[in-house]
Short mmCIF file of C-alpha atoms and ligand atoms in Angstrom, two decimals:
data_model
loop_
_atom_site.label_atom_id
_atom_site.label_comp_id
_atom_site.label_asym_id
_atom_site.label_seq_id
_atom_site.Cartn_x
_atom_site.Cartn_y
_atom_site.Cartn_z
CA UNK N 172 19.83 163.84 189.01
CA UNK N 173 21.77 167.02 191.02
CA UNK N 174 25.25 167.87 190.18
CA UNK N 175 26.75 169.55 193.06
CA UNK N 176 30.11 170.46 194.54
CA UNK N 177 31.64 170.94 197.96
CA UNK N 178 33.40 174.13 198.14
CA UNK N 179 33.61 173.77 201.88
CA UNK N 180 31.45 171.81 204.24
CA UNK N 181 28.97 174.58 204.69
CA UNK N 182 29.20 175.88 200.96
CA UNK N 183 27.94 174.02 197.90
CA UNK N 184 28.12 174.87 193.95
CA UNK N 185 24.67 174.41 192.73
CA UNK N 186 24.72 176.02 188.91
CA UNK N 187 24.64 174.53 185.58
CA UNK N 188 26.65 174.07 182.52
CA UNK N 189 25.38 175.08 179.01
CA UNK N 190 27.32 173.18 175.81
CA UNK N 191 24.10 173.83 173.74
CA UNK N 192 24.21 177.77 173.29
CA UNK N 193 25.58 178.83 170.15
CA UNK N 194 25.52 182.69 171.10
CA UNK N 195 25.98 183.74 174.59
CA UNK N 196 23.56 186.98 175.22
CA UNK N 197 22.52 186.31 171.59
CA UNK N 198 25.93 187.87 170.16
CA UNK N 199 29.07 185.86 171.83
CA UNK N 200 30.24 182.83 170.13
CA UNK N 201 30.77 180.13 172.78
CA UNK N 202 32.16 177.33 171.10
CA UNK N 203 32.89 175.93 174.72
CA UNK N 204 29.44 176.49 176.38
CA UNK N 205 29.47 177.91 179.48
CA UNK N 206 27.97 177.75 183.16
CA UNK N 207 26.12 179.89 185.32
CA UNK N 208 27.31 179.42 188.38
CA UNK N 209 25.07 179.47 192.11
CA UNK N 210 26.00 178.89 195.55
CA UNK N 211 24.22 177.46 198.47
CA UNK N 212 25.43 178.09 202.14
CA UNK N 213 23.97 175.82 204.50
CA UNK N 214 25.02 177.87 207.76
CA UNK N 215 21.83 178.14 210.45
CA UNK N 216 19.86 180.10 207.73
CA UNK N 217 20.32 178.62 204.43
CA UNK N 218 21.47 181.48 201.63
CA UNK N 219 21.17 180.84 197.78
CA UNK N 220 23.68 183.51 196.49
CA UNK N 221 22.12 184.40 193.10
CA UNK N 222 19.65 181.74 190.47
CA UNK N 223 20.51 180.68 186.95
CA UNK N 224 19.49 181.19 183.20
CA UNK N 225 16.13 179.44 182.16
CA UNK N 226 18.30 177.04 180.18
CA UNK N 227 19.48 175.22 182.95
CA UNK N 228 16.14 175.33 185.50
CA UNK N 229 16.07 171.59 186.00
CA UNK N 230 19.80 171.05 187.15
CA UNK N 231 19.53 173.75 188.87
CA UNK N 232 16.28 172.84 191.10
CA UNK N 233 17.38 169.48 191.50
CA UNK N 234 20.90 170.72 192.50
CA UNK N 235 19.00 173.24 194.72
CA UNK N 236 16.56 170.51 196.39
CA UNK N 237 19.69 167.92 197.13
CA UNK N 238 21.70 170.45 199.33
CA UNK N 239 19.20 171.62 201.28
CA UNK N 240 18.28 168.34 202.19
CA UNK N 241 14.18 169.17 203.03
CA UNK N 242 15.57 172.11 205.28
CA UNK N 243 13.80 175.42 204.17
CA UNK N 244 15.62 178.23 202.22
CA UNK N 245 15.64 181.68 204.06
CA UNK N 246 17.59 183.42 201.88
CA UNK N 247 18.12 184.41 198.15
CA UNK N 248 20.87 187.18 197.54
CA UNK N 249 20.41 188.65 194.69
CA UNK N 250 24.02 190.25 193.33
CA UNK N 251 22.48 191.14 189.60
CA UNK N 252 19.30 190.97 188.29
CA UNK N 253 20.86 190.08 184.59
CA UNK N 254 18.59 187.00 183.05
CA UNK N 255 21.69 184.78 183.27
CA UNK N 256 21.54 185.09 187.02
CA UNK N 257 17.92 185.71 187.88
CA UNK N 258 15.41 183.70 184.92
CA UNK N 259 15.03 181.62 187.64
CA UNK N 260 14.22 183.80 190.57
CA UNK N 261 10.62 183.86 189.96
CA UNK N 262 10.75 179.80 190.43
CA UNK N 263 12.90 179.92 193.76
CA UNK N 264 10.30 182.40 195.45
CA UNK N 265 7.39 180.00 194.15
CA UNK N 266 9.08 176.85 195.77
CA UNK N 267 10.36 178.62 198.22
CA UNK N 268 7.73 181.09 199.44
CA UNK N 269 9.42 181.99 203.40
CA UNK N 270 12.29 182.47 201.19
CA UNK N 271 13.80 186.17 201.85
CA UNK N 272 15.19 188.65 198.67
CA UNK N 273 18.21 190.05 200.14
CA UNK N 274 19.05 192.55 197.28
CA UNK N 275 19.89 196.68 197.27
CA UNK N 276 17.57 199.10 196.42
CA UNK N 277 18.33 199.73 193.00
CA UNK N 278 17.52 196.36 192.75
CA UNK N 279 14.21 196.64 193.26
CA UNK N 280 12.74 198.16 190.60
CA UNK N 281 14.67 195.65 188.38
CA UNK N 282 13.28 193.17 190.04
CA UNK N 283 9.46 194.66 189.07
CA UNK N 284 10.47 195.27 185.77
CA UNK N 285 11.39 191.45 185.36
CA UNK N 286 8.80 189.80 187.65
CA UNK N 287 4.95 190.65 188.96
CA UNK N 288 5.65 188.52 192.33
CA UNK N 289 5.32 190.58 195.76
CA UNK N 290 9.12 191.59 195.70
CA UNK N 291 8.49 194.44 198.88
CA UNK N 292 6.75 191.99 201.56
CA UNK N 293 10.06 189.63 200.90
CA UNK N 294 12.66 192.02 200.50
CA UNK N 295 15.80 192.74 202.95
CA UNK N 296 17.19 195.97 201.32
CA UNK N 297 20.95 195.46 202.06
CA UNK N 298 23.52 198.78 201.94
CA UNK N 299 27.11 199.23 201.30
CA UNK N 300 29.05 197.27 204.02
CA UNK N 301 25.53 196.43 205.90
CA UNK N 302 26.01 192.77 207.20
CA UNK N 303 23.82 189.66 208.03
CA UNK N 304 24.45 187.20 210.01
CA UNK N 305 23.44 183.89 209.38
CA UNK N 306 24.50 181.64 212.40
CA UNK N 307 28.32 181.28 212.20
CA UNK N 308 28.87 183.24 208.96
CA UNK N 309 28.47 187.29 208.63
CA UNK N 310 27.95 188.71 205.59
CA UNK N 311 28.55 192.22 204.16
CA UNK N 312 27.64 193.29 200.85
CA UNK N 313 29.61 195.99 198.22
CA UNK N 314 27.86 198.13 196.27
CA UNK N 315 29.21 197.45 192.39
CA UNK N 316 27.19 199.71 190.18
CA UNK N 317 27.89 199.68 186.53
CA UNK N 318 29.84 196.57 186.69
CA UNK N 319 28.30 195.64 184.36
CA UNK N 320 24.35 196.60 185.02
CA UNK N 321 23.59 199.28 187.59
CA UNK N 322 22.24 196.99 190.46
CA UNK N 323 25.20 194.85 191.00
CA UNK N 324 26.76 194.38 194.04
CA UNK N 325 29.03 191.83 195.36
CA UNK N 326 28.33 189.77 198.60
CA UNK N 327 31.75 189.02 201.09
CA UNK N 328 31.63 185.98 203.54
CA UNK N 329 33.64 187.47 206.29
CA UNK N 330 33.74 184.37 208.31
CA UNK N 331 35.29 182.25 205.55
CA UNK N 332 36.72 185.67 203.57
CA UNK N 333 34.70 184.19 200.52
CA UNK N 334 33.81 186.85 197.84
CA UNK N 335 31.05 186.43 195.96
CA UNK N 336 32.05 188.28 192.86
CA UNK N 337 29.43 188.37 191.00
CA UNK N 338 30.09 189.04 186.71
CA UNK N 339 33.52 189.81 187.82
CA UNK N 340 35.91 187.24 187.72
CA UNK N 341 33.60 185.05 185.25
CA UNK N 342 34.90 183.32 182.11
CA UNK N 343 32.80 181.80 179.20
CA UNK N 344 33.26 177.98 178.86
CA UNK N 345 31.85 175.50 180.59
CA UNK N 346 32.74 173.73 183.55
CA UNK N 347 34.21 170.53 182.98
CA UNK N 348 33.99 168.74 186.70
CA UNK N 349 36.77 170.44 187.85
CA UNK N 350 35.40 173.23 189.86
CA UNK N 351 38.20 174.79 190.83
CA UNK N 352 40.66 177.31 188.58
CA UNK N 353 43.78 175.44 190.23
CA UNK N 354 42.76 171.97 189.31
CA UNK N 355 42.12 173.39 185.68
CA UNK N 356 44.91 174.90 183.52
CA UNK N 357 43.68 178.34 183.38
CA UNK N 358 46.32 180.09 181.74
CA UNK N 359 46.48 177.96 178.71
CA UNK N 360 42.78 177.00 178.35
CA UNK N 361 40.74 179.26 179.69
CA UNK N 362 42.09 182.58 179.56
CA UNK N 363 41.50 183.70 176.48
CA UNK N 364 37.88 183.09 177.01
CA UNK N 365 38.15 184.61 180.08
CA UNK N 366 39.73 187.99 178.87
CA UNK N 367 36.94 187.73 175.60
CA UNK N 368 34.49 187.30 178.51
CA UNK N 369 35.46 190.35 180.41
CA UNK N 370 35.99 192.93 177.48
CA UNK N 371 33.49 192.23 175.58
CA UNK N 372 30.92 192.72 178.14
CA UNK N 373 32.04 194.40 180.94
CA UNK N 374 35.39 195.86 179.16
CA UNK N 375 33.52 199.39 178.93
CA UNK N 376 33.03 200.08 182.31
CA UNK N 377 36.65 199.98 183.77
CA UNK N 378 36.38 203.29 185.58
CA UNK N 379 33.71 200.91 187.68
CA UNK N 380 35.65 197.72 187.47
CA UNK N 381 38.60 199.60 189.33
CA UNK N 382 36.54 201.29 192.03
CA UNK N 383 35.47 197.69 192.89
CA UNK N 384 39.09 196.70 192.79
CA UNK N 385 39.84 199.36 195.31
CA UNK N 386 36.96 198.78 197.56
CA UNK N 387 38.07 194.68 197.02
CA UNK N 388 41.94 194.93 197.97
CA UNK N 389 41.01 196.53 201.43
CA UNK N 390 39.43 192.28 202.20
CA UNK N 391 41.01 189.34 203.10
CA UNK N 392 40.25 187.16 200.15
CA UNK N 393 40.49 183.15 200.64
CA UNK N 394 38.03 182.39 197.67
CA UNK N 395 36.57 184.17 194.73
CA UNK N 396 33.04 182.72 193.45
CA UNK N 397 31.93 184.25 190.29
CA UNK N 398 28.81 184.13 188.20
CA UNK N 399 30.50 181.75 185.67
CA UNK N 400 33.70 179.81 185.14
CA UNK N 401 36.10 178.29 187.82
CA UNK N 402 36.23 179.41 191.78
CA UNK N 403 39.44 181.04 193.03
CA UNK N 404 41.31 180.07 195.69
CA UNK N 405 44.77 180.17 194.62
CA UNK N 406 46.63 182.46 193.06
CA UNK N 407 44.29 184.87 193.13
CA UNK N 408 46.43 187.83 192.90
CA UNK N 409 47.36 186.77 188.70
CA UNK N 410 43.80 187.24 188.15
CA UNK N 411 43.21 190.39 190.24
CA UNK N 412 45.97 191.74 188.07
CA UNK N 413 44.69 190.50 184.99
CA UNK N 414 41.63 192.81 185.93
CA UNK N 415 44.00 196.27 186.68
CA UNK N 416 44.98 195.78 183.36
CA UNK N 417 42.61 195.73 181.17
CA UNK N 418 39.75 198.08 183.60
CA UNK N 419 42.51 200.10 183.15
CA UNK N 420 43.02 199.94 179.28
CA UNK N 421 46.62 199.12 179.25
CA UNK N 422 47.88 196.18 177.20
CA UNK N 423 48.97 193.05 178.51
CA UNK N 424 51.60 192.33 176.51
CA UNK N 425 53.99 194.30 173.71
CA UNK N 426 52.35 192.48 171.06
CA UNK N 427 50.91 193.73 167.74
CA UNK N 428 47.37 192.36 166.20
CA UNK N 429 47.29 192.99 162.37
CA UNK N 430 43.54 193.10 160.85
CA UNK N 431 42.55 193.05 157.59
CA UNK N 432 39.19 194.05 155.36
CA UNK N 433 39.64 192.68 151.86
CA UNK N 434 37.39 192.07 149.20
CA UNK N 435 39.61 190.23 146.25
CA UNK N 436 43.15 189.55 148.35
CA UNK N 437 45.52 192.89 147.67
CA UNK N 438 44.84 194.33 150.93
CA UNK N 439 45.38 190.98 152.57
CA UNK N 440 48.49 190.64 150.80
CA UNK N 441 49.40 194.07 151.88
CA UNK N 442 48.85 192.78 155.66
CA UNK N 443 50.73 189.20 155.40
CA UNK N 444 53.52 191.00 153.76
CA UNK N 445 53.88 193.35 156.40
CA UNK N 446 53.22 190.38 159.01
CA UNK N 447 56.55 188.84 157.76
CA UNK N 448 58.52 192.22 157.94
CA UNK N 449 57.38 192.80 161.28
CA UNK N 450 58.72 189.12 162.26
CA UNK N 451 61.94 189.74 160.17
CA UNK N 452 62.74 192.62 162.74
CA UNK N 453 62.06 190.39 165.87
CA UNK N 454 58.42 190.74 166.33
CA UNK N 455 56.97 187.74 167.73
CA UNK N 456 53.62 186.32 167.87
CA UNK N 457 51.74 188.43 165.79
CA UNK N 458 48.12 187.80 165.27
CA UNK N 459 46.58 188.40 161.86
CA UNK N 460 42.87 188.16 161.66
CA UNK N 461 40.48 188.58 158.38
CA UNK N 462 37.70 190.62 160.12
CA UNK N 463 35.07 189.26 157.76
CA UNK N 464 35.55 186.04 159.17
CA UNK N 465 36.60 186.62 162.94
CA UNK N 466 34.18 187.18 165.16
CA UNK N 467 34.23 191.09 166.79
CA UNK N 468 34.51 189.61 169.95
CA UNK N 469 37.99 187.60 169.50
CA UNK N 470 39.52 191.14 167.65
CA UNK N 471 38.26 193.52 170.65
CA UNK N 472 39.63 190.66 173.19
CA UNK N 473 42.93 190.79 170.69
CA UNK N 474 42.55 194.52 170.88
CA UNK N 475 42.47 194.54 174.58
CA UNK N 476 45.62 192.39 174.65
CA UNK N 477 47.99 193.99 172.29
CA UNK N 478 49.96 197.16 172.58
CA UNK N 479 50.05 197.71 168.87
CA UNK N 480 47.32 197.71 166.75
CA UNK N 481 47.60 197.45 162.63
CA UNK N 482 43.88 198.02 160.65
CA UNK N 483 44.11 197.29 157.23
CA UNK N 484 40.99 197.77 154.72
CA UNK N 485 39.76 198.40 151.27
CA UNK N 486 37.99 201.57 150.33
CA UNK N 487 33.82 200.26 150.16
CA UNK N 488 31.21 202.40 148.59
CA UNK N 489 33.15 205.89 149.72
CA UNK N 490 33.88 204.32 152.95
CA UNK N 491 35.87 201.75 155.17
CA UNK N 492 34.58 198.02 154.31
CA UNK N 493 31.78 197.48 156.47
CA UNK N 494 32.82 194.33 158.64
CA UNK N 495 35.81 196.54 159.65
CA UNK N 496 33.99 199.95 160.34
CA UNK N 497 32.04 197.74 162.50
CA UNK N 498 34.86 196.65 164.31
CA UNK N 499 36.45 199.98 164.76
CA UNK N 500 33.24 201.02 165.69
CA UNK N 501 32.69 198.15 168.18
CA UNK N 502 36.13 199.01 169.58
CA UNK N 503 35.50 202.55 170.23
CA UNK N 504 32.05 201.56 172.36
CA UNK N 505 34.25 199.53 174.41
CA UNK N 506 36.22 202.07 175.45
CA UNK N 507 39.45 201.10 174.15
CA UNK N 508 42.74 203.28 174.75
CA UNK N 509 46.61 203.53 174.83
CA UNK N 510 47.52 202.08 171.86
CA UNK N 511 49.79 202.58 169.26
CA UNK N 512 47.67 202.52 165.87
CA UNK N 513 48.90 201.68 161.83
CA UNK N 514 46.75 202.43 159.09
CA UNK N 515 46.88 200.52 155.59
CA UNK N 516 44.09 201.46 152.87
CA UNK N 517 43.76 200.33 149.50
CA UNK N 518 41.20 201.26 146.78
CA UNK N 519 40.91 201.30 143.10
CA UNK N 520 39.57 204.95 141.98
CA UNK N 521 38.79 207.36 145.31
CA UNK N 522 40.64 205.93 148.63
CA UNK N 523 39.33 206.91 151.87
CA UNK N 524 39.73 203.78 153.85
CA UNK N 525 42.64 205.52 155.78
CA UNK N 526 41.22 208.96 156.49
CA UNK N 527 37.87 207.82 158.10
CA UNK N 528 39.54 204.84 159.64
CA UNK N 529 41.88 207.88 161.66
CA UNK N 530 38.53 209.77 162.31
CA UNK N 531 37.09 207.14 164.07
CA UNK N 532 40.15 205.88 166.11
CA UNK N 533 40.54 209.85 167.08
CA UNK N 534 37.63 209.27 168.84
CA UNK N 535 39.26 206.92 170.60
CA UNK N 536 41.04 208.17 174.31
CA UNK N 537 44.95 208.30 173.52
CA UNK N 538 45.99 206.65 170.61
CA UNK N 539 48.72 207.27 168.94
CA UNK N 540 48.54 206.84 165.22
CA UNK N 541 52.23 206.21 163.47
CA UNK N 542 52.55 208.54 160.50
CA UNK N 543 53.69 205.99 158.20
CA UNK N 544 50.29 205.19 156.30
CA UNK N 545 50.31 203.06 153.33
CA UNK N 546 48.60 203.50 150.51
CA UNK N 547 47.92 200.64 148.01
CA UNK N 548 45.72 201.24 144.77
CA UNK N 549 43.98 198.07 143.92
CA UNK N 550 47.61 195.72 144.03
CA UNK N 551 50.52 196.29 145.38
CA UNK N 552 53.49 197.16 143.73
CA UNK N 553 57.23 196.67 144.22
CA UNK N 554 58.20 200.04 144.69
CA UNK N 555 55.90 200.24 147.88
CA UNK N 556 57.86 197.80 149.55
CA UNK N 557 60.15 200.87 151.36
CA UNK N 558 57.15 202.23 152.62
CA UNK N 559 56.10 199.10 153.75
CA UNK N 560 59.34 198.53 155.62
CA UNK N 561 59.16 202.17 157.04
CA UNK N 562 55.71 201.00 158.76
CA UNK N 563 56.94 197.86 159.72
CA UNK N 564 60.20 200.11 161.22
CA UNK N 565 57.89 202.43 162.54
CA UNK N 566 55.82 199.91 164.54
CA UNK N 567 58.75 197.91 165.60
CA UNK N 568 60.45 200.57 166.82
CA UNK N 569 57.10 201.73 168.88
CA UNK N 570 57.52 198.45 170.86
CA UNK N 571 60.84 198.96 172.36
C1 FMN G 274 31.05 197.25 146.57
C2 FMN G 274 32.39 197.88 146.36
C3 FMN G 274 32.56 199.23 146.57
C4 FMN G 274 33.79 199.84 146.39
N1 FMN G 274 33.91 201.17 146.66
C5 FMN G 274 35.10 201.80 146.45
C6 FMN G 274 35.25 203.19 146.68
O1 FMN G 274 34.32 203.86 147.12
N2 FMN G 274 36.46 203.77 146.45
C7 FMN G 274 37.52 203.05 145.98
O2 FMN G 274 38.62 203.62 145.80
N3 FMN G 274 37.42 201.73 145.71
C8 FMN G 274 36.23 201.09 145.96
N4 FMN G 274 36.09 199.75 145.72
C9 FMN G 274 37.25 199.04 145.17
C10 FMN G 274 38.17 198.38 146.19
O3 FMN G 274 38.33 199.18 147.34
C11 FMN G 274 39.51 198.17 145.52
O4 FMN G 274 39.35 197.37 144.37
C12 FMN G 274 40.57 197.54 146.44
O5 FMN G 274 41.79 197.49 145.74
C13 FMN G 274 40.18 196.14 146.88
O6 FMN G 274 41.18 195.63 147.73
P1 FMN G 274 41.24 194.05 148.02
O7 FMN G 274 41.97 193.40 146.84
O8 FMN G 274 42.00 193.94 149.28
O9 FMN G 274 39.83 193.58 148.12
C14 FMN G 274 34.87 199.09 145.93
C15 FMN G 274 34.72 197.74 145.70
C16 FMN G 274 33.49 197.12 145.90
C17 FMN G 274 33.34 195.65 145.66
FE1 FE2 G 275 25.78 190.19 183.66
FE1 FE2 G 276 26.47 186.81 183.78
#
């Protein structure tokens, strides 16, 4: 049976929702599913403004079949050609065969690549800022490439001022009825998943997210529709600005993230006692994460949303222990900068921990690295606590 919502009496929601996924793209944890999201206008053409993942075909055809009512579908615009939004393409321009692929040319090839249907007989090859009308709306389409794929684009509504957003703006978690991110509380529930959402998988691009920004703040927005998560159409402006900050690598808050790589508890010691010095000088809210049992994604969303960063590890093998070389690593891929870094290392016989954890976060644009490394050799003693208090002095101080 369909499951579809009225965004306005023209335009209809027509996705799915996805609570069955245990890994989104195969690497995200998403303990609270998530949904791909599709429109359907219903102006004198009909438009379907992107498909959905395989794993919700069925809703999605049904959903599909009940808004346009028997009525033919003219249009498919096609905003990225990622599986999420276009497993089901293949399907639409089977059912739908007068069915148009309104799409830009880098598109195209993507499109062969994916699929062996006729894409050039059925393709309208759109430009930046071309329009097409379809009876009382006009739309206009914004070239996006590199957020996050090369092909994207983003389609406006300039009749209703309705930007269709594509990735950006998405959120993983799944819709729970309420379409809408003003009927939800976004802030408290969602963001976080949100902000994990954006920098882990488009967080590396930001030089492209802001370009779109640019090109975006020059419309009249009413209504953002994204690929996943809630619709915008209030206070849109929080979550434009939610965007500027982290495309542009700055943190959101003065806030410090402490994570630790420890094998039999010293260096995690090492970590909690530094935790509580960092509160006993007014820190507050600190977030301490074990990195062998947080996933990557939660630390670089952490990572993203602190100023001040603490990396604590054990020496492994002659190097740093793996689950947090992966994370530095994983960090540095994502393009993470600005922020102030402390180092803790431990090891029992030939510590390096410290050194190539600094090697790999000078790789990193603009961080500045406090001085005050500590240095623990297997446990930690009591005469280290001054040097302890020195870091924690050091990093408090770097938040004023
Ligand atoms: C597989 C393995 C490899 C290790 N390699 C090194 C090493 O190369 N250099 C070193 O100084 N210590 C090495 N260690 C020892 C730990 O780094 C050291 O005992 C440290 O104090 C452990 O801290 P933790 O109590 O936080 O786990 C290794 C330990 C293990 C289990
Ligand atoms: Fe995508
Ligand atoms: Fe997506």
């Amino acid at each position: 049976m369909y499951c579809v919502k009225k965004i306005k009496e023209d335009l209809f929601w027509v996705g799915g929702t996805d609570r069955r996924l245990a890994l989104f793209e195969n690497a995200y944890p998403i303990p609270r599913g998530i949904s791909y999201n599709a429109y359907v206008l219903t102006d004198e053409k009909t438009v379907l403004f992107d498909t959905v993942d395989r794993a919700v075909t069925d809703q999605f055809f049904e959903n599909v079949e009940a808004v346009l009512g028997g009525r033919p579908l003219d249009y498919v615009v096609v905003n990225h050609m990622e599986p999420d939004h276009c497993a089901t393409l293949g399907e639409i321009v089977r059912r739908y065969p007068e069915a148009q692929v309104v799409c830009n040319a880098k598109t195209i090839p993507i499109i062969k690549q994916f699929y062996n249907f006729d894409i050039d007989s059925r393709a309208i090859v759109v430009k930046e800022k071309e329009t097409l009308s379809t009876g009382k709306h006009t739309l206009t389409f914004m070239m996006a490439p590199m957020v996050h794929w090369p092909e994207v684009m983003v389609t406006y509504d300039m009749t209703d001022k309705i930007l269709f957003s594509a990735d950006a703006f998405g959120t993983f978690g799944a819709m729970n009825g309420n379409l809408f991110a003003d009927e939800v509380n976004f802030e408290r529930d969602w963001l976080d998943d949100a902000r994990r959402y954006y920098t882990n998988i488009v967080g590396k691009y930001g030089p492209s997210v802001q370009t779109l920004l640019k090109k975006a703040s020059a419309l009249e927005i009413s209504m953002v529709c994204p690929l996943h998560g809630p619709v915008w159409r209030e206070n849109i402006e929080w979550y434009v600005d939610k965007y500027k900050t982290w495309s542009s690598y700055q943190p959101e808050e003065k806030a410090v993230m402490i994570v630790y790589g420890s094998i039999y508890g010293n260096t995690e010691n090492a970590a909690n006692i530094l935790a509580c010095k960092l509160a006993d000088r007014g820190v507050k809210n600190i977030a301490v994460y074990d990195v062998s049992g947080t996933h990557p994604s939660t630390m670089i969303s952490e990572a993203f949303r602190c100023s001040n960063l603490v990396f604590a590890s054990a020496t492994y093998n002659g190097g740093i222990f793996s689950s947090m070389e992966h994370l530095l690593t994983d960090m540095k891929a994502h393009n993470l900068q600005n922020r102030t870094v402390a180092l803790l290392e431990n090891g029992s016989w030939g510590v390096l921990a410290g050194k190539l954890m600094k090697e790999i976060i000078l790789g990193m644009k603009n961080m500045n690295i406090l001085e005050q490394t500590v240095t623990v050799k297997s446990s930690l003693k009591e005469s280290q606590m001054a040097e302890l208090d020195a870091l924690a002095d050091a990093i408090a101080e770097s938040m004023k």
